[in-house]
Coordinates of C-alpha atoms in Angstrom, one line a residue:
M1 CA 0.3 -0.3 0.0
A2 CA 1.3 3.3 -1.2
S3 CA 1.3 6.0 1.0
T4 CA -1.2 8.1 -0.7
T5 CA -3.8 5.2 -0.7
S6 CA -5.9 5.9 1.4
L7 CA -8.2 2.6 4.0
Y8 CA -11.5 3.6 2.0
D9 CA -9.4 2.7 -1.3
V10 CA -7.7 -0.5 0.9
L11 CA -11.9 -1.6 0.3
G12 CA -12.1 -0.4 -2.3
L13 CA -15.0 2.4 -1.1
S14 CA -15.5 5.3 -1.5
I15 CA -15.8 8.2 1.4
G16 CA -19.3 7.5 2.8
A17 CA -19.4 4.0 3.0
N18 CA -21.6 2.7 6.0
G19 CA -20.7 0.5 8.1
Q20 CA -22.9 -2.4 6.6
E21 CA -20.7 -1.2 3.6
I22 CA -17.2 -1.5 5.3
K23 CA -18.0 -5.1 6.6
A24 CA -18.9 -6.4 3.9
A25 CA -15.8 -5.5 2.1
Y26 CA -13.4 -6.7 4.2
R27 CA -15.4 -10.0 3.9
K28 CA -15.4 -10.2 1.0
L29 CA -11.9 -9.1 0.6
A30 CA -10.7 -11.2 3.6
R31 CA -12.1 -14.4 1.8
M32 CA -10.0 -13.6 -0.6
C33 CA -6.7 -12.4 0.5
H34 CA -5.9 -14.4 3.5
P35 CA -3.2 -17.0 4.2
D36 CA -4.9 -19.7 4.8
V37 CA -6.5 -20.0 1.9
V38 CA -4.5 -18.8 -0.8
A39 CA -1.9 -20.9 -2.4
F40 CA 1.1 -21.8 -0.5
E41 CA 3.6 -19.9 -2.5
Q42 CA 1.9 -16.3 -2.0
K43 CA 1.3 -16.5 1.5
E44 CA 3.5 -13.9 2.2
I45 CA 2.2 -11.2 0.1
S46 CA -1.2 -12.3 0.9
A47 CA -0.3 -11.5 4.7
N48 CA 0.8 -8.3 4.5
E49 CA -2.3 -7.2 2.0
F50 CA -4.2 -9.1 4.2
I51 CA -2.5 -6.9 7.1
K52 CA -3.4 -4.2 5.6
I53 CA -7.0 -5.2 4.7
H54 CA -7.7 -6.0 8.6
A55 CA -6.1 -2.7 9.4
A56 CA -8.1 -0.3 7.0
Y57 CA -11.2 -2.4 8.8
S58 CA -10.3 -2.0 12.6
T59 CA -10.0 1.8 11.4
L60 CA -12.8 2.4 9.3
S61 CA -15.4 0.2 11.4
D62 CA -15.0 1.8 14.6
P63 CA -16.7 5.6 14.3
H64 CA -14.2 7.2 16.7
K65 CA -11.4 6.1 14.5
R66 CA -13.2 7.0 10.9
A67 CA -14.0 10.6 12.3
N68 CA -9.7 10.9 13.4
Y69 CA -8.8 8.6 10.3
D70 CA -11.3 11.2 7.9
K71 CA -9.9 14.6 9.9
D72 CA -7.1 13.4 9.0
L73 CA -7.8 12.6 5.8
S74 CA -8.8 15.4 5.0
N75 CA -6.3 17.6 6.8
R76 CA -3.4 16.1 4.8
S77 CA -5.2 17.4 1.4
R78 CA -5.7 20.0 2.2
R79 CA -1.7 20.7 3.2
S80 CA -0.7 18.9 -0.3
F81 CA -2.9 21.5 -2.3
V82 CA -1.6 24.3 -0.2
Y83 CA 2.5 23.2 -0.3
S84 CA 1.4 22.4 -4.4
A85 CA -0.2 25.7 -4.9
S86 CA 2.8 27.7 -3.5
S87 CA 5.6 25.6 -5.2
G88 CA 8.1 25.3 -2.3
A89 CA 7.8 28.9 -1.1
T90 CA 7.4 28.0 2.5
A91 CA 10.6 26.0 2.4
S92 CA 12.9 29.1 0.8
A93 CA 11.2 30.9 3.3
M94 CA 12.3 28.9 6.2
A95 CA 15.8 28.3 4.8
S96 CA 16.7 32.1 4.3
S97 CA 15.1 33.3 7.5
G98 CA 17.5 30.6 9.3
F99 CA 15.2 28.0 10.5
S100 CA 15.6 24.3 8.9
C101 CA 13.3 21.8 8.7
R102 CA 12.4 19.0 10.7
S103 CA 13.2 15.8 9.8
W104 CA 11.7 12.7 12.2
E105 CA 15.6 11.7 13.6
T106 CA 15.9 15.6 15.0
D107 CA 12.3 15.3 16.4
Q108 CA 12.9 12.0 18.3
C109 CA 13.6 11.5 21.8
W110 CA 16.8 9.5 22.2

């Protein structure tokens, strides 16, 4: 699953899907991708896909998790739009002002 793929895409659903649609999509994909069902040579790939499918179902089937995910999803799309519209001007402004971009490694408490 690519980082741009949403949990809705994993289950093959639209954002407005209801609980029954989410459950039906999960069960359909689980029957096809579960490691106990596929051929032996595809078990590892199938296991990885099943983990992604289960994670998507786990998040989207819980109303609180889904609300938080939808909020984060809309914020991500809004941020990517703002960044693409500015054409990287924000990064150059930060560099010229003496601020540097933070990286994952420097944000950790070691």
